[in-house]
Structures are given as C-alpha cells and as structure tokens.
Amino acid sequence: MRNRFADANSRSRMLDILRREADASKTICRDTGDSRVSNGPEENESTESEVGSDDRDPSERFVDLDLNCDTLDTNLVWSKLPMQGKREFCRLINSGEIKNYVPLWIPWWHAKNDAVVEEVNPSIDGTNNPSPNRLPPPLRLSKIFLSGKLPHHSVVFVLLDVLLGYAFIARLYNGDYMDLKHEAASNFCQIVASFGCSRISKSPPNEKCRDTSRTVILSPISSRIPPTFSSVSQVVGSVQIRLCQLKFPCSPQTMVVLLEDTVALTRTGSNVCHALEDAHILINSVRSGIDTEGPTEHEAPKKQLLNAHHKLAFLRSCFNLQDPTALKWQASIFPIFQSQLSVELCKQITSFSTENSRHVEPAAGPNWRQMIRDSKERVITQLM
C-alpha cells in the first residue's frame, strides 16, 4: 500500500551489489579450497562439511519440499537457509529493500485487458457449471421483493463500503488474499461497517500461552447495528476510521488510492459483479471451512460471516447484469452515484495537496532547554 510502484534504480543497484557479493564469495571459496590442501585430514573433513552446508545450491536445499504447497511450514523453510542467507533476509526486511524483490502487482480493475473479468465472472459467460470457486447465480429482484418495489437508493453506499474494503484487502495481500483467507476475511469484515462488525479487536491469544492459574472474566459484547449511510463522505470517513483502529495505513494518500480503485471498479457493471463475486467467494470459503478445519488464529465470528454473506448475496442481486429489473434500477441510481464518487475523489485529492503545501513551523531542537536558560530576558518581570 505504501509503495505502489517499484523503484527501478534501487532494484538494479541491489542486483549489482548481489552480483559483487556472489563473485566475492566464489573467490573466498577458491582461496579456502587452495588452503585446505595443507590442512590435516580431520580439519579438511570439518571444513568441507561447513562449506558444503552453507554453499549448497538452493535447489538442493529445498529438493524435498513443495514450495507451491499452501500448507508448507515456513519455519521448515527458514531452518534450511544458511546463516548468511538468514542475515541477508533480515537486513532486507529491516532496511525496507525487500520491496524491490516483490513483484509489482497490478490490480485487475486497472488492467487494460478486460478478458480477465469475462473469464472469471460466471454471470457474463452464461455457464452454470459447478466449481469450488464459482457461486450460484444471484437471485432476481422479483423473487426478493415480491411486491415489485425496487431497492432503496442507499444501497449504493453499502456497495461503496464493500468495494473500499475489497480494494484495501486486495492491495494489502498483493492480490493473494485467498492464501490467508481467514485473516483476510476477518480484516475485511472489520473494515466494512455495513457487515455489522461487533468489535474491533486483534487476534485472540494463543491457547498455549494462557496462564491456567489466572482467572479471566469475559464480558459479552453486544452486536453493533450497521450504520445507515446517506453520503459518500460518510462511507469514506467510516472506512478511514476503521483502518486507523485496526492500525492499518489510513493516511489521506491511502484514501485517495482506494477511491481511485473504487472509481475504476464502478466504471463498468462487469467490474462490480467481479468484485462482489470475489468478496463473496472469500467469505463463503471461510464459512465452509470453519466446521471442517476447526478454529484458527484469525477467525471472524460466525454471525459476522453470515451477515457478510447475506449482504453480498443481496448486492449481487441488485447489480445482476442478467436481471432486467436490476438493470432498470441501476440505470436510475448509478449515474448519480458515479458523479458523487468523482466529486469525493476530487475533494480528497485537493485536501491532500493543500495539506502537503502547508508551511510547517520549525520544531524545537534537542537543545531547547539550553536556549531558554541562555535567554537574558526574565520570564516573570513583575509579581502582581
């Protein structure tokens, strides 16, 4: 989220450094091999074992591991790294240079090729073949509203709440949110206030770390009623507050990026259907795995997941491209909503630019106490 574009200069500079280090290590290994001839047999064996354990090819180290497996133990991979590799990895993490090695992920809604949406969205290709990553087609509005009425116009604000949360989760996990679906679904449900999140909390403590000798008093937490939004600004403010409470990036720049994502998502009806389906698949995959996989460290409450499921199912029905009633309703409210969204984006960009151009007064330096003591003027000149 903080680095949308990779730095090409940093990447090339880091690759040059790694090449020089690799050449230097080869030279050291050759010198070590030449000096090993003069050593005794026992010392030769110990030196060969140390060098062999640290200079093995990475393919030989991980030959017995399936690196593409979803259940791969990261601690096992870490244990197979040499000490020099572990130190280099920690150095890259601490310096922030690791971002130069992470592939730049381009969101599908910003991609120029629209074939991605057509391939994933089952409501467009017209097929209803069962698949673990496919959902049943959404219900028609005539089956939800038997009286023939249309959804309320405030449904678009619920859609905005969901799309902002979806865009943030997709960027947070670099597009691979299904790899950590329990954590991603929990964060998604807590960011979107329309799902009726009951609390903002961190992950539960590990059972092994609990002290059985202590008495823990648990108090029930009443569920929070989902808010009723009446403007785009209220939705944006709600998402920003929740990101701040969850200690996620919540700066004005982050909100500008999320609003740009939402504008791109709402540009076409197929984009909206694709995003809602992705979010629905994420929630349903976690709901179906609760009973089979058991509780995990990051787990959203069942009631919260159920509320999210119902909201997403209703939104998919409202924005169904195969329902004439839904298309009629979309034509009446969507142009106004898109205009409001563009105005809010311009407002956020303007406020962000104004804040950056504001003059900042110099703060007091580390020697401010000495500056006060050196002043010849007395603070109190006369006692009343």
Coordinates of C-alpha atoms in Angstrom, one line a residue:
M1 CA 0.0 0.0 0.0
R2 CA 2.8 2.4 0.8
N3 CA 4.8 1.6 -2.3
R4 CA 2.6 1.4 -5.4
F5 CA 5.5 1.5 -7.9
A6 CA 8.8 -0.4 -7.7
D7 CA 12.0 1.7 -7.8
A8 CA 13.9 0.5 -10.9
N9 CA 17.1 2.2 -9.8
S10 CA 17.0 0.6 -6.4
R11 CA 16.3 -2.8 -8.0
S12 CA 19.3 -2.6 -10.4
R13 CA 21.6 -1.2 -7.7
M14 CA 20.6 -4.1 -5.4
L15 CA 21.2 -6.7 -8.2
D16 CA 24.7 -5.2 -8.8
I17 CA 25.5 -5.5 -5.1
L18 CA 24.4 -9.1 -5.0
R19 CA 26.5 -9.9 -8.1
R20 CA 29.6 -8.4 -6.5
E21 CA 28.9 -10.3 -3.3
A22 CA 28.4 -13.6 -5.2
D23 CA 31.7 -13.0 -7.1
A24 CA 33.5 -12.2 -3.8
S25 CA 32.1 -15.4 -2.2
K26 CA 33.3 -17.5 -5.1
T27 CA 36.8 -16.0 -4.7
I28 CA 36.8 -16.7 -1.0
C29 CA 35.7 -20.3 -1.6
R30 CA 38.5 -20.9 -4.1
D31 CA 41.0 -19.5 -1.7
T32 CA 39.6 -21.7 1.1
G33 CA 39.8 -24.7 -1.2
D34 CA 43.5 -24.0 -2.0
S35 CA 44.4 -23.6 1.6
R36 CA 42.6 -26.8 2.5
V37 CA 45.3 -28.8 0.8
S38 CA 47.8 -28.0 3.6
N39 CA 45.4 -28.9 6.4
G40 CA 45.2 -32.2 8.2
P41 CA 42.6 -34.9 7.2
E42 CA 40.4 -34.2 10.2
E43 CA 40.4 -30.5 9.7
N44 CA 39.7 -31.0 6.0
E45 CA 36.6 -33.0 6.7
S46 CA 35.2 -30.5 9.2
T47 CA 35.8 -27.6 6.8
E48 CA 34.3 -29.4 3.9
S49 CA 31.1 -30.1 5.9
E50 CA 30.8 -26.5 7.0
V51 CA 31.3 -25.1 3.5
G52 CA 29.1 -27.8 2.0
S53 CA 26.3 -26.9 4.4
D54 CA 26.4 -23.2 3.6
D55 CA 27.3 -23.3 -0.1
R56 CA 24.8 -25.8 -1.4
D57 CA 22.7 -24.8 -4.3
P58 CA 19.1 -23.6 -3.3
S59 CA 17.6 -26.4 -5.4
E60 CA 19.5 -29.0 -3.4
R61 CA 18.3 -27.5 -0.1
F62 CA 14.6 -27.5 -1.0
V63 CA 14.6 -30.6 -3.1
D64 CA 12.4 -32.4 -0.6
L65 CA 9.9 -29.5 -0.2
D66 CA 7.0 -28.5 -2.3
L67 CA 7.3 -24.7 -2.3
N68 CA 4.0 -24.3 -4.0
C69 CA 2.1 -26.1 -1.3
D70 CA -0.4 -24.0 0.6
T71 CA 0.3 -25.8 3.9
L72 CA 4.1 -25.5 3.7
D73 CA 5.7 -24.8 7.1
T74 CA 7.6 -21.5 6.9
N75 CA 9.7 -22.5 9.9
L76 CA 10.9 -25.5 8.0
V77 CA 11.9 -23.4 5.0
W78 CA 13.7 -20.9 7.4
S79 CA 15.7 -23.8 9.0
K80 CA 17.1 -24.8 5.7
L81 CA 18.5 -21.4 4.9
P82 CA 22.2 -20.8 5.6
M83 CA 23.2 -18.3 8.3
Q84 CA 24.4 -15.9 5.6
G85 CA 21.0 -16.1 3.9
K86 CA 19.1 -15.5 7.1
R87 CA 21.2 -12.4 7.9
E88 CA 20.7 -11.1 4.4
F89 CA 16.9 -11.6 4.6
C90 CA 16.7 -9.8 7.9
R91 CA 18.8 -7.0 6.6
L92 CA 16.5 -6.6 3.6
I93 CA 13.4 -6.6 5.9
N94 CA 14.8 -4.0 8.3
S95 CA 16.0 -1.7 5.6
G96 CA 12.8 -2.0 3.5
E97 CA 14.7 -3.0 0.4
I98 CA 12.7 -6.3 0.3
K99 CA 10.1 -4.4 -1.6
N100 CA 12.4 -4.3 -4.6
Y101 CA 12.2 -8.1 -4.9
V102 CA 8.4 -8.4 -4.5
P103 CA 6.8 -8.5 -8.0
L104 CA 4.7 -5.4 -8.7
W105 CA 1.0 -6.4 -8.5
I106 CA -1.3 -4.5 -10.9
P107 CA -5.0 -4.7 -9.8
W108 CA -7.2 -6.4 -12.3
W109 CA -9.5 -3.4 -12.4
H110 CA -6.6 -1.2 -13.6
A111 CA -5.6 -3.7 -16.3
K112 CA -6.3 -2.7 -19.8
N113 CA -7.3 -6.3 -20.8
D114 CA -11.0 -6.9 -19.9
A115 CA -10.7 -10.6 -20.7
V116 CA -9.9 -11.2 -17.0
V117 CA -13.3 -10.1 -15.9
E118 CA -15.1 -12.0 -18.6
E119 CA -13.2 -15.2 -17.7
V120 CA -13.9 -15.2 -14.0
N121 CA -17.4 -13.8 -13.9
P122 CA -19.9 -16.6 -14.4
S123 CA -22.8 -14.2 -14.9
I124 CA -21.3 -13.0 -18.1
D125 CA -20.2 -16.2 -19.8
G126 CA -23.7 -17.7 -19.2
T127 CA -22.4 -21.0 -17.8
N128 CA -23.6 -22.5 -14.5
N129 CA -21.1 -25.3 -14.2
P130 CA -20.4 -26.2 -10.6
S131 CA -16.9 -25.3 -9.4
P132 CA -15.3 -24.7 -6.0
N133 CA -14.5 -21.1 -7.0
R134 CA -17.9 -20.4 -8.6
L135 CA -21.0 -19.2 -6.9
P136 CA -24.6 -19.9 -7.8
P137 CA -26.2 -17.2 -9.9
P138 CA -27.8 -14.4 -7.8
L139 CA -31.5 -14.3 -7.2
R140 CA -33.6 -12.0 -9.3
L141 CA -35.1 -8.9 -7.6
S142 CA -38.6 -10.1 -8.3
K143 CA -38.0 -13.1 -6.0
I144 CA -36.6 -10.9 -3.2
F145 CA -39.2 -8.1 -3.5
L146 CA -42.4 -9.9 -4.1
S147 CA -44.4 -6.6 -4.1
G148 CA -42.5 -5.4 -7.1
K149 CA -40.7 -2.5 -5.4
L150 CA -37.1 -1.6 -6.1
P151 CA -34.2 -1.4 -3.6
H152 CA -33.6 1.8 -1.7
H153 CA -31.1 4.3 -3.2
S154 CA -28.9 4.0 -0.1
V155 CA -27.8 0.5 -1.3
V156 CA -25.1 2.2 -3.4
F157 CA -23.4 3.4 -0.2
V158 CA -23.3 -0.2 1.1
L159 CA -21.7 -1.1 -2.2
L160 CA -19.1 1.7 -1.8
D161 CA -18.3 0.4 1.7
V162 CA -17.8 -3.1 0.4
L163 CA -15.7 -2.0 -2.6
L164 CA -13.4 0.2 -0.5
G165 CA -12.8 -2.8 1.9
Y166 CA -12.3 -5.2 -1.0
A167 CA -9.8 -2.9 -2.7
F168 CA -7.8 -2.5 0.5
I169 CA -7.7 -6.2 1.2
A170 CA -6.7 -7.0 -2.3
R171 CA -3.8 -4.5 -2.1
L172 CA -2.9 -5.5 1.4
Y173 CA -2.3 -9.1 0.4
N174 CA -0.9 -8.2 -3.0
G175 CA -3.8 -10.0 -4.7
D176 CA -3.2 -13.3 -2.9
Y177 CA -5.7 -12.9 -0.1
M178 CA -7.0 -16.4 -0.6
D179 CA -3.7 -17.7 0.7
L180 CA -4.5 -16.2 4.1
K181 CA -8.3 -16.3 3.7
H182 CA -9.1 -16.5 7.4
E183 CA -7.1 -13.4 8.3
A184 CA -8.2 -11.6 5.1
A185 CA -11.9 -12.3 5.8
S186 CA -11.6 -11.2 9.4
N187 CA -10.0 -7.9 8.4
F188 CA -12.5 -7.5 5.5
C189 CA -15.4 -7.9 7.9
Q190 CA -14.0 -5.4 10.4
I191 CA -13.2 -2.8 7.8
V192 CA -16.7 -2.9 6.2
A193 CA -19.1 -1.3 8.8
S194 CA -22.1 -2.4 6.7
F195 CA -21.5 -6.0 7.7
G196 CA -22.4 -5.1 11.3
C197 CA -19.0 -5.8 12.9
S198 CA -19.5 -6.2 16.7
R199 CA -16.0 -5.2 17.7
I200 CA -12.6 -4.1 16.6
S201 CA -10.1 -6.4 18.1
K202 CA -6.7 -8.1 17.5
S203 CA -6.2 -11.8 17.0
P204 CA -7.1 -13.9 20.1
P205 CA -4.2 -15.0 22.3
N206 CA -2.7 -18.4 21.7
E207 CA -4.1 -21.2 23.9
K208 CA -0.6 -22.4 24.8
C209 CA 0.4 -19.0 26.2
R210 CA -2.5 -18.7 28.5
D211 CA -1.9 -18.9 32.2
T212 CA -4.3 -21.5 33.7
S213 CA -3.7 -20.2 37.2
R214 CA -5.3 -16.8 36.4
T215 CA -9.0 -16.1 36.3
V216 CA -10.2 -14.4 33.2
I217 CA -13.5 -12.6 33.3
L218 CA -15.3 -12.5 29.9
S219 CA -18.0 -9.9 29.3
P220 CA -20.5 -10.3 26.5
I221 CA -20.2 -7.7 23.7
S222 CA -23.4 -6.6 22.1
S223 CA -23.5 -6.6 18.3
R224 CA -23.3 -3.3 16.6
I225 CA -26.2 -2.2 14.3
P226 CA -24.9 -1.5 10.8
P227 CA -24.8 2.2 10.1
T228 CA -27.1 3.8 7.6
F229 CA -25.1 6.0 5.3
S230 CA -26.5 9.0 3.4
S231 CA -23.5 10.3 1.5
V232 CA -20.2 9.2 0.0
S233 CA -18.2 11.2 2.5
Q234 CA -19.7 9.3 5.4
V235 CA -18.7 6.0 3.9
V236 CA -15.1 7.1 3.2
G237 CA -14.8 8.5 6.8
S238 CA -16.1 5.2 8.3
V239 CA -13.6 3.2 6.3
Q240 CA -10.7 5.5 7.3
I241 CA -11.6 5.4 11.0
R242 CA -11.8 1.6 11.0
L243 CA -8.4 1.4 9.2
C244 CA -7.0 3.6 11.9
Q245 CA -8.5 1.4 14.7
L246 CA -7.0 -1.7 13.1
K247 CA -3.6 0.1 12.8
F248 CA -3.6 -0.2 9.0
P249 CA -2.4 2.6 6.7
C250 CA -5.1 5.3 6.9
S251 CA -3.4 8.4 5.5
P252 CA -5.1 10.7 3.0
Q253 CA -2.9 9.3 0.3
T254 CA -4.3 5.8 1.1
M255 CA -7.9 7.0 0.9
V256 CA -7.1 8.7 -2.5
V257 CA -5.7 5.3 -3.8
L258 CA -8.8 3.4 -2.6
L259 CA -11.2 6.0 -4.1
E260 CA -9.3 5.7 -7.4
D261 CA -9.7 1.9 -7.2
T262 CA -13.5 2.3 -6.5
V263 CA -13.9 4.7 -9.4
A264 CA -12.3 2.1 -11.7
L265 CA -14.4 -0.7 -10.2
T266 CA -17.6 1.1 -10.8
R267 CA -16.7 2.1 -14.3
T268 CA -18.5 -0.9 -15.7
G269 CA -21.1 -3.3 -14.4
S270 CA -18.9 -6.3 -15.1
N271 CA -16.3 -4.9 -12.8
V272 CA -18.8 -4.5 -10.0
C273 CA -20.0 -8.1 -10.5
H274 CA -16.5 -9.4 -10.5
A275 CA -15.5 -7.6 -7.3
L276 CA -18.7 -8.7 -5.4
E277 CA -18.2 -12.3 -6.5
D278 CA -14.6 -12.3 -5.4
A279 CA -15.6 -10.9 -2.0
H280 CA -18.4 -13.5 -1.7
I281 CA -16.1 -16.4 -2.6
L282 CA -13.7 -15.2 0.1
I283 CA -16.4 -15.1 2.8
N284 CA -18.0 -18.4 1.7
S285 CA -14.7 -20.2 1.6
V286 CA -14.1 -19.3 5.3
R287 CA -17.6 -20.2 6.3
S288 CA -17.4 -23.6 4.7
G289 CA -14.0 -24.3 6.4
I290 CA -15.0 -23.4 9.9
D291 CA -16.5 -26.7 10.7
T292 CA -14.1 -28.9 8.8
E293 CA -10.8 -27.1 9.6
G294 CA -11.6 -26.0 13.1
P295 CA -10.8 -22.6 14.7
T296 CA -7.8 -20.7 13.5
E297 CA -5.7 -17.9 15.0
H298 CA -7.5 -15.3 12.8
E299 CA -11.2 -16.2 12.8
A300 CA -14.2 -13.9 12.3
P301 CA -17.3 -14.8 14.3
K302 CA -19.8 -17.0 12.5
K303 CA -22.6 -14.4 12.9
Q304 CA -20.4 -11.8 11.3
L305 CA -19.6 -14.0 8.4
L306 CA -23.3 -14.8 8.0
N307 CA -24.1 -11.1 7.9
A308 CA -21.4 -10.5 5.3
H309 CA -22.8 -13.5 3.2
H310 CA -26.3 -12.1 3.2
K311 CA -25.1 -8.6 2.3
L312 CA -23.0 -9.8 -0.6
A313 CA -25.8 -12.0 -1.9
F314 CA -28.2 -9.1 -1.8
L315 CA -25.7 -6.8 -3.6
R316 CA -25.0 -9.3 -6.3
S317 CA -28.8 -9.5 -6.9
C318 CA -29.0 -5.7 -7.1
F319 CA -26.2 -5.5 -9.6
N320 CA -27.0 -8.6 -11.6
L321 CA -26.4 -7.9 -15.3
Q322 CA -28.9 -10.7 -16.3
D323 CA -31.9 -9.3 -14.4
P324 CA -33.9 -6.6 -16.3
T325 CA -35.4 -5.3 -13.1
A326 CA -31.9 -4.9 -11.6
L327 CA -30.7 -3.2 -14.8
K328 CA -33.6 -0.7 -14.6
W329 CA -32.8 0.1 -11.0
Q330 CA -29.1 0.5 -11.8
A331 CA -29.9 2.9 -14.6
S332 CA -31.8 5.2 -12.2
I333 CA -29.2 5.5 -9.5
F334 CA -25.8 4.6 -10.8
P335 CA -25.0 7.7 -12.9
I336 CA -25.7 9.9 -9.8
F337 CA -23.6 7.7 -7.6
Q338 CA -20.7 7.8 -10.1
S339 CA -20.8 11.6 -10.1
Q340 CA -20.8 11.8 -6.3
L341 CA -17.8 9.4 -6.3
S342 CA -15.9 11.6 -8.7
V343 CA -16.6 14.7 -6.6
E344 CA -15.4 13.0 -3.5
L345 CA -12.2 11.8 -5.2
C346 CA -11.5 15.4 -6.3
K347 CA -12.2 16.7 -2.8
Q348 CA -9.8 14.2 -1.3
I349 CA -7.1 15.0 -3.8
T350 CA -7.5 18.7 -3.2
S351 CA -7.3 18.4 0.6
F352 CA -4.3 16.1 0.3
S353 CA -2.5 18.6 -1.9
T354 CA -3.4 21.5 0.4
E355 CA -2.1 19.6 3.4
N356 CA 1.2 18.9 1.8
S357 CA 1.7 22.5 0.7
R358 CA 1.0 23.9 4.2
H359 CA 4.0 25.6 5.8
V360 CA 5.3 23.7 8.8
E361 CA 6.9 25.8 11.6
P362 CA 10.3 24.5 12.7
A363 CA 10.1 22.5 15.9
A364 CA 12.2 23.0 18.9
G365 CA 15.6 21.3 18.7
P366 CA 17.3 19.0 21.2
N367 CA 18.9 22.0 22.9
W368 CA 15.7 23.9 23.6
R369 CA 16.3 23.8 27.4
Q370 CA 19.7 25.5 27.0
M371 CA 18.2 28.1 24.7
I372 CA 15.7 29.0 27.4
R373 CA 18.4 29.2 30.1
D374 CA 20.6 31.4 27.9
S375 CA 17.9 33.9 27.3
K376 CA 18.6 37.2 29.1
E377 CA 15.0 38.2 29.4
R378 CA 13.3 37.2 32.6
V379 CA 10.1 35.1 32.2
I380 CA 8.4 36.9 35.1
T381 CA 9.3 40.6 35.4
Q382 CA 6.8 41.6 38.0
L383 CA 4.7 39.8 40.6
M384 CA 1.2 41.1 40.9

